């Protein structure tokens, strides 16, 4: 499944399960980046009830990923029964993703994190691993997708999940273009910040002062200057190099911020420009943090 087109189902459910230490946390984070509503360690007996509530909700989630594993103890025994119940829900498409790894790798990971295996009862990790394999054998048999993460780095696991579960044209990577005003403080979540206060300021043009960079008159004014065009040319080259580096590093997003004095004119214009410029290459989100904070 690569495109996840659901002509007959309104809701897509992915159950993430498998061996403890095999990468379920990374998997859940990857599904979150793909826009799934993620639930960790939901009791299996509540699964059908939860999905039924989601189906009846006006703002229901269409894509859900639920991590279910042996941490639930005796409750895990009811998971197979819950899965059988899902077969009667015509509006739900269900898939099981099983994460596995060889015993040696799992033991090494537990030693590195200094955590105890949930089934080892204070004993050796290998004892818990062997018990868990037996408990999960039927779940593994039902799984449509089985990933062995023994040799996978977290970034490689993320890439496998995105390749299989993303919708057509979806990459799981987002470029956020933000405008802000320096007088309101720096954005703490920005990866890269550009100060554009050196550009001509529409604030000093009487008819443009009450407007913002969302309006054509202001954006035309900001963009018409030679310095602005030179900046755009250089930043375009920089972003063509820089953005893929963040993506290849395994980041789910990069936040690029443009700052001017008040966050009304110049920064808004440039955030809009580059959001439009790169929207066909990446999932682009434009945010104007301070556009409603106008003060004369």
Coordinates of C-alpha atoms in Angstrom, one line a residue:
X1 CA 0.0 0.0 0.0
X2 CA 1.6 3.2 -1.1
X3 CA -1.2 5.7 -1.7
X4 CA -3.7 4.6 0.9
X5 CA -6.7 5.5 -1.3
X6 CA -9.8 4.4 0.6
X7 CA -12.7 4.2 -1.8
X8 CA -14.8 1.9 0.4
X9 CA -13.6 3.0 3.9
X10 CA -13.9 6.3 5.7
X11 CA -11.3 5.6 8.4
X12 CA -7.8 4.1 8.2
X13 CA -6.5 2.3 11.3
X14 CA -2.9 1.1 11.7
X15 CA -2.1 -1.0 14.7
X16 CA 1.6 -0.7 15.6
X17 CA 2.8 -3.7 17.6
X18 CA 5.8 -5.9 17.9
X19 CA 8.8 -6.6 20.1
X20 CA 9.7 -4.2 22.9
X21 CA 12.7 -2.2 21.8
X22 CA 12.1 -2.7 18.1
X23 CA 11.2 0.9 17.4
X24 CA 7.5 1.5 18.2
X25 CA 8.2 5.0 19.6
X26 CA 10.0 6.1 16.4
X27 CA 7.1 4.5 14.4
X28 CA 4.5 6.4 16.3
X29 CA 6.3 9.7 15.8
X30 CA 6.5 8.9 12.1
X31 CA 2.8 8.4 11.9
X32 CA 2.2 11.6 13.7
X33 CA 4.3 13.4 11.1
X34 CA 2.0 11.9 8.4
X35 CA -1.0 13.4 10.1
X36 CA -2.3 10.3 11.9
X37 CA -4.0 10.7 15.3
X38 CA -1.8 8.5 17.4
X39 CA -2.7 6.6 20.6
X40 CA -0.1 4.9 22.8
X41 CA -1.0 1.7 24.8
X42 CA -4.7 1.9 24.3
X43 CA -6.4 -1.1 26.1
X44 CA -7.6 -3.4 23.3
X45 CA -11.1 -3.8 24.8
X46 CA -11.6 -0.1 24.3
X47 CA -10.4 -0.1 20.6
X48 CA -13.8 -0.7 19.0
X49 CA -15.5 1.7 21.4
X50 CA -13.0 4.4 20.6
X51 CA -13.3 3.9 16.8
X52 CA -17.1 4.0 17.1
X53 CA -16.9 7.3 18.9
X54 CA -14.5 8.7 16.3
X55 CA -16.9 7.7 13.5
X56 CA -19.8 9.5 15.2
X57 CA -17.8 12.6 16.0
X58 CA -18.4 15.6 13.7
X59 CA -14.6 16.3 13.7
X60 CA -13.6 12.7 13.4
X61 CA -10.1 11.6 12.6
X62 CA -9.8 9.8 9.3
X63 CA -6.3 8.3 10.0
X64 CA -5.5 6.7 13.3
X65 CA -2.4 4.8 14.5
X66 CA -2.6 2.9 17.8
X67 CA 0.4 1.3 19.6
X68 CA -0.6 -1.9 21.3
X69 CA 1.9 -4.2 22.9
X70 CA 2.6 -6.5 25.9
X71 CA 2.9 -3.5 28.3
X72 CA -0.9 -4.0 28.7
X73 CA -0.3 -7.2 30.5
X74 CA -3.4 -9.4 30.6
X75 CA -5.3 -6.8 28.6
X76 CA -3.2 -7.7 25.6
X77 CA -4.8 -11.1 25.4
X78 CA -8.1 -9.4 24.3
X79 CA -6.4 -7.7 21.3
X80 CA -7.1 -10.6 18.9
X81 CA -10.7 -10.5 19.9
X82 CA -10.8 -6.8 19.3
X83 CA -9.3 -7.3 15.8
X84 CA -12.0 -9.8 15.0
X85 CA -14.6 -7.1 16.0
X86 CA -13.0 -4.7 13.6
X87 CA -13.9 -7.0 10.7
X88 CA -17.6 -6.0 11.3
X89 CA -16.9 -2.3 11.0
X90 CA -17.4 -1.6 7.3
X91 CA -16.1 1.9 7.4
X92 CA -12.7 1.1 8.9
X93 CA -9.7 -0.2 7.0
X94 CA -7.3 -2.0 9.4
X95 CA -3.7 -2.9 8.9
X96 CA -1.1 -4.3 11.4
X97 CA 2.5 -3.1 11.4
X98 CA 4.7 -5.5 13.3
X99 CA 8.2 -4.3 14.3
X100 CA 10.7 -7.0 15.0
X101 CA 14.5 -7.4 15.7
X102 CA 16.8 -10.2 16.5
X103 CA 17.4 -11.2 20.1
X104 CA 21.0 -10.0 20.2
X105 CA 20.0 -6.5 18.9
X106 CA 17.1 -6.2 21.5
X107 CA 19.4 -7.3 24.4
X108 CA 21.9 -4.7 23.3
X109 CA 19.3 -1.9 23.1
X110 CA 18.0 -2.7 26.6
X111 CA 21.6 -2.6 28.0
X112 CA 22.2 0.7 26.3
X113 CA 19.0 2.3 27.7
X114 CA 19.4 0.5 31.1
X115 CA 15.7 -0.3 31.0
X116 CA 14.2 -3.6 32.0
X117 CA 12.1 -5.7 29.7
X118 CA 8.4 -5.5 30.6
X119 CA 8.1 -9.3 30.8
X120 CA 11.4 -10.1 32.4
X121 CA 10.0 -9.6 36.0
X122 CA 13.4 -8.3 37.1
X123 CA 15.3 -11.1 35.4
X124 CA 17.5 -11.1 32.3
X125 CA 16.2 -9.2 29.2
X126 CA 16.5 -12.3 27.1
X127 CA 14.0 -14.1 29.3
X128 CA 11.4 -11.4 28.6
X129 CA 12.2 -11.3 24.9
X130 CA 11.5 -15.0 24.5
X131 CA 8.2 -14.8 26.4
X132 CA 7.2 -11.8 24.3
X133 CA 8.0 -13.6 21.0
X134 CA 5.6 -16.4 22.1
X135 CA 2.9 -14.0 23.0
X136 CA 3.2 -12.1 19.8
X137 CA 3.4 -15.0 17.4
X138 CA -0.2 -14.9 16.3
X139 CA -0.1 -11.1 15.9
X140 CA 2.9 -11.4 13.7
X141 CA 1.1 -13.9 11.6
X142 CA -1.8 -11.5 11.0
X143 CA 0.5 -8.5 10.2
X144 CA 0.5 -7.2 6.6
X145 CA 3.7 -5.4 7.1
X146 CA 6.7 -6.7 9.1
X147 CA 9.8 -4.6 9.6
X148 CA 13.0 -6.1 11.0
X149 CA 14.8 -3.1 12.6
X150 CA 17.9 -4.9 13.6
X151 CA 20.1 -3.0 11.2
X152 CA 17.8 0.0 10.7
X153 CA 18.7 3.5 12.1
X154 CA 15.7 5.5 13.3
X155 CA 15.9 7.7 10.2
X156 CA 15.7 4.6 8.0
X157 CA 12.7 3.2 9.9
X158 CA 11.0 6.5 9.5
X159 CA 11.7 6.5 5.7
X160 CA 10.2 3.0 5.3
X161 CA 7.0 4.0 7.1
X162 CA 6.6 7.2 5.1
X163 CA 7.2 5.3 1.9
X164 CA 4.5 2.8 2.7
X165 CA 1.9 4.8 4.5
X166 CA 2.0 8.3 3.0
X167 CA -0.6 9.4 0.6
X168 CA 0.2 10.1 -3.0
X169 CA 2.4 13.3 -3.1
X170 CA 2.8 13.3 0.7
X171 CA 6.4 13.3 2.0
X172 CA 6.0 13.5 5.7
X173 CA 8.3 16.6 5.6
X174 CA 7.1 20.1 6.1
X175 CA 8.6 23.5 5.4
X176 CA 7.2 26.2 7.7
X177 CA 7.6 29.8 6.6
X178 CA 7.0 32.2 9.4
X179 CA 6.8 36.0 9.5
X180 CA 7.3 37.8 12.8
X181 CA 8.2 41.2 14.3
X182 CA 11.4 41.7 16.2
X183 CA 9.7 44.0 18.6
X184 CA 7.5 41.1 19.7
X185 CA 10.4 38.8 20.3
X186 CA 12.2 36.1 18.4
X187 CA 10.4 32.9 17.5
X188 CA 11.9 30.2 19.7
X189 CA 11.0 27.3 17.4
X190 CA 12.8 28.7 14.3
X191 CA 15.6 26.7 12.7
X192 CA 16.8 29.6 10.5
X193 CA 16.0 33.3 11.0
X194 CA 16.4 36.1 8.4
X195 CA 16.4 39.7 9.4
X196 CA 14.8 41.7 6.5
X197 CA 14.6 45.1 8.2
X198 CA 17.1 46.5 5.7
X199 CA 14.5 46.4 3.0
X200 CA 12.4 49.6 2.2
X201 CA 9.6 49.8 4.8
X202 CA 6.0 50.3 3.6
X203 CA 5.2 51.5 7.1
X204 CA 6.4 54.9 6.1
X205 CA 4.1 55.1 3.0
X206 CA 0.8 56.6 4.3
X207 CA -1.5 54.5 2.1
X208 CA 0.4 51.3 2.8
X209 CA 0.9 51.7 6.5
X210 CA -2.5 50.3 7.6
X211 CA -2.2 47.3 5.2
X212 CA -0.2 44.1 5.4
X213 CA 2.0 42.0 3.2
X214 CA -1.1 39.9 2.4
X215 CA -2.3 42.7 0.2
X216 CA -1.0 43.2 -3.3
X217 CA -0.2 46.8 -3.0
X218 CA 2.2 46.1 -0.1
X219 CA 3.8 43.0 -1.6
X220 CA 4.3 44.8 -4.9
X221 CA 6.0 47.6 -3.1
X222 CA 8.3 45.3 -1.1
X223 CA 9.2 43.1 -4.1
X224 CA 9.9 45.9 -6.6
X225 CA 13.3 46.9 -5.2
X226 CA 16.6 45.7 -6.5
X227 CA 17.8 44.7 -3.0
X228 CA 14.7 42.6 -2.5
X229 CA 15.1 40.8 -5.8
X230 CA 18.8 40.1 -5.1
X231 CA 17.8 38.7 -1.6
X232 CA 15.2 36.5 -3.2
X233 CA 17.7 35.2 -5.7
X234 CA 20.3 34.3 -3.1
X235 CA 17.8 32.8 -0.6
X236 CA 16.3 30.7 -3.3
X237 CA 19.7 29.2 -4.1
X238 CA 20.3 28.7 -0.3
X239 CA 16.9 27.0 0.3
X240 CA 17.4 24.7 -2.7
X241 CA 20.6 23.5 -0.9
X242 CA 19.5 23.8 2.7
X243 CA 16.0 22.3 2.8
X244 CA 17.0 18.9 1.4
X245 CA 19.8 18.7 4.0
X246 CA 17.2 19.0 6.8
X247 CA 15.1 16.4 5.1
X248 CA 18.0 14.0 4.5
X249 CA 18.9 14.3 8.2
X250 CA 15.6 12.7 9.1
X251 CA 13.9 15.9 10.4
X252 CA 10.1 16.0 10.0
X253 CA 10.1 19.8 9.4
X254 CA 12.2 22.9 9.1
X255 CA 11.1 26.3 10.3
X256 CA 12.3 29.3 8.3
X257 CA 11.5 32.7 9.8
X258 CA 11.6 36.2 8.3
X259 CA 11.6 39.1 10.7
X260 CA 10.9 42.8 10.2
X261 CA 10.1 45.5 12.8
X262 CA 6.5 44.8 13.4
X263 CA 5.7 41.6 11.5
X264 CA 3.2 43.3 9.2
X265 CA 4.8 44.2 5.8
X266 CA 8.2 43.0 4.7
X267 CA 8.4 39.7 6.6
X268 CA 4.8 38.8 5.6
X269 CA 5.6 39.5 2.0
X270 CA 8.7 37.2 2.0
X271 CA 7.1 34.4 3.9
X272 CA 4.2 34.4 1.4
X273 CA 6.6 34.6 -1.5
X274 CA 8.7 31.6 -0.5
X275 CA 5.8 29.6 0.7
X276 CA 4.3 29.9 -2.8
X277 CA 7.7 29.3 -4.4
X278 CA 8.3 25.9 -2.7
X279 CA 4.8 24.6 -2.4
X280 CA 5.1 22.2 -5.3
X281 CA 8.3 20.7 -4.0
X282 CA 7.4 20.4 -0.3
X283 CA 4.4 20.6 2.0
X284 CA 4.6 24.2 2.8
X285 CA 2.9 26.0 5.7
X286 CA 2.8 29.8 6.0
X287 CA 2.3 31.4 9.4
X288 CA 2.2 35.1 10.2
X289 CA 2.8 35.2 13.9
X290 CA 2.4 38.9 14.6
X291 CA 0.1 40.1 11.8
X292 CA -2.8 40.7 14.3
X293 CA -0.5 42.7 16.7
X294 CA -0.7 46.0 14.9
X295 CA 0.3 49.1 16.8
X296 CA 0.8 52.5 15.3

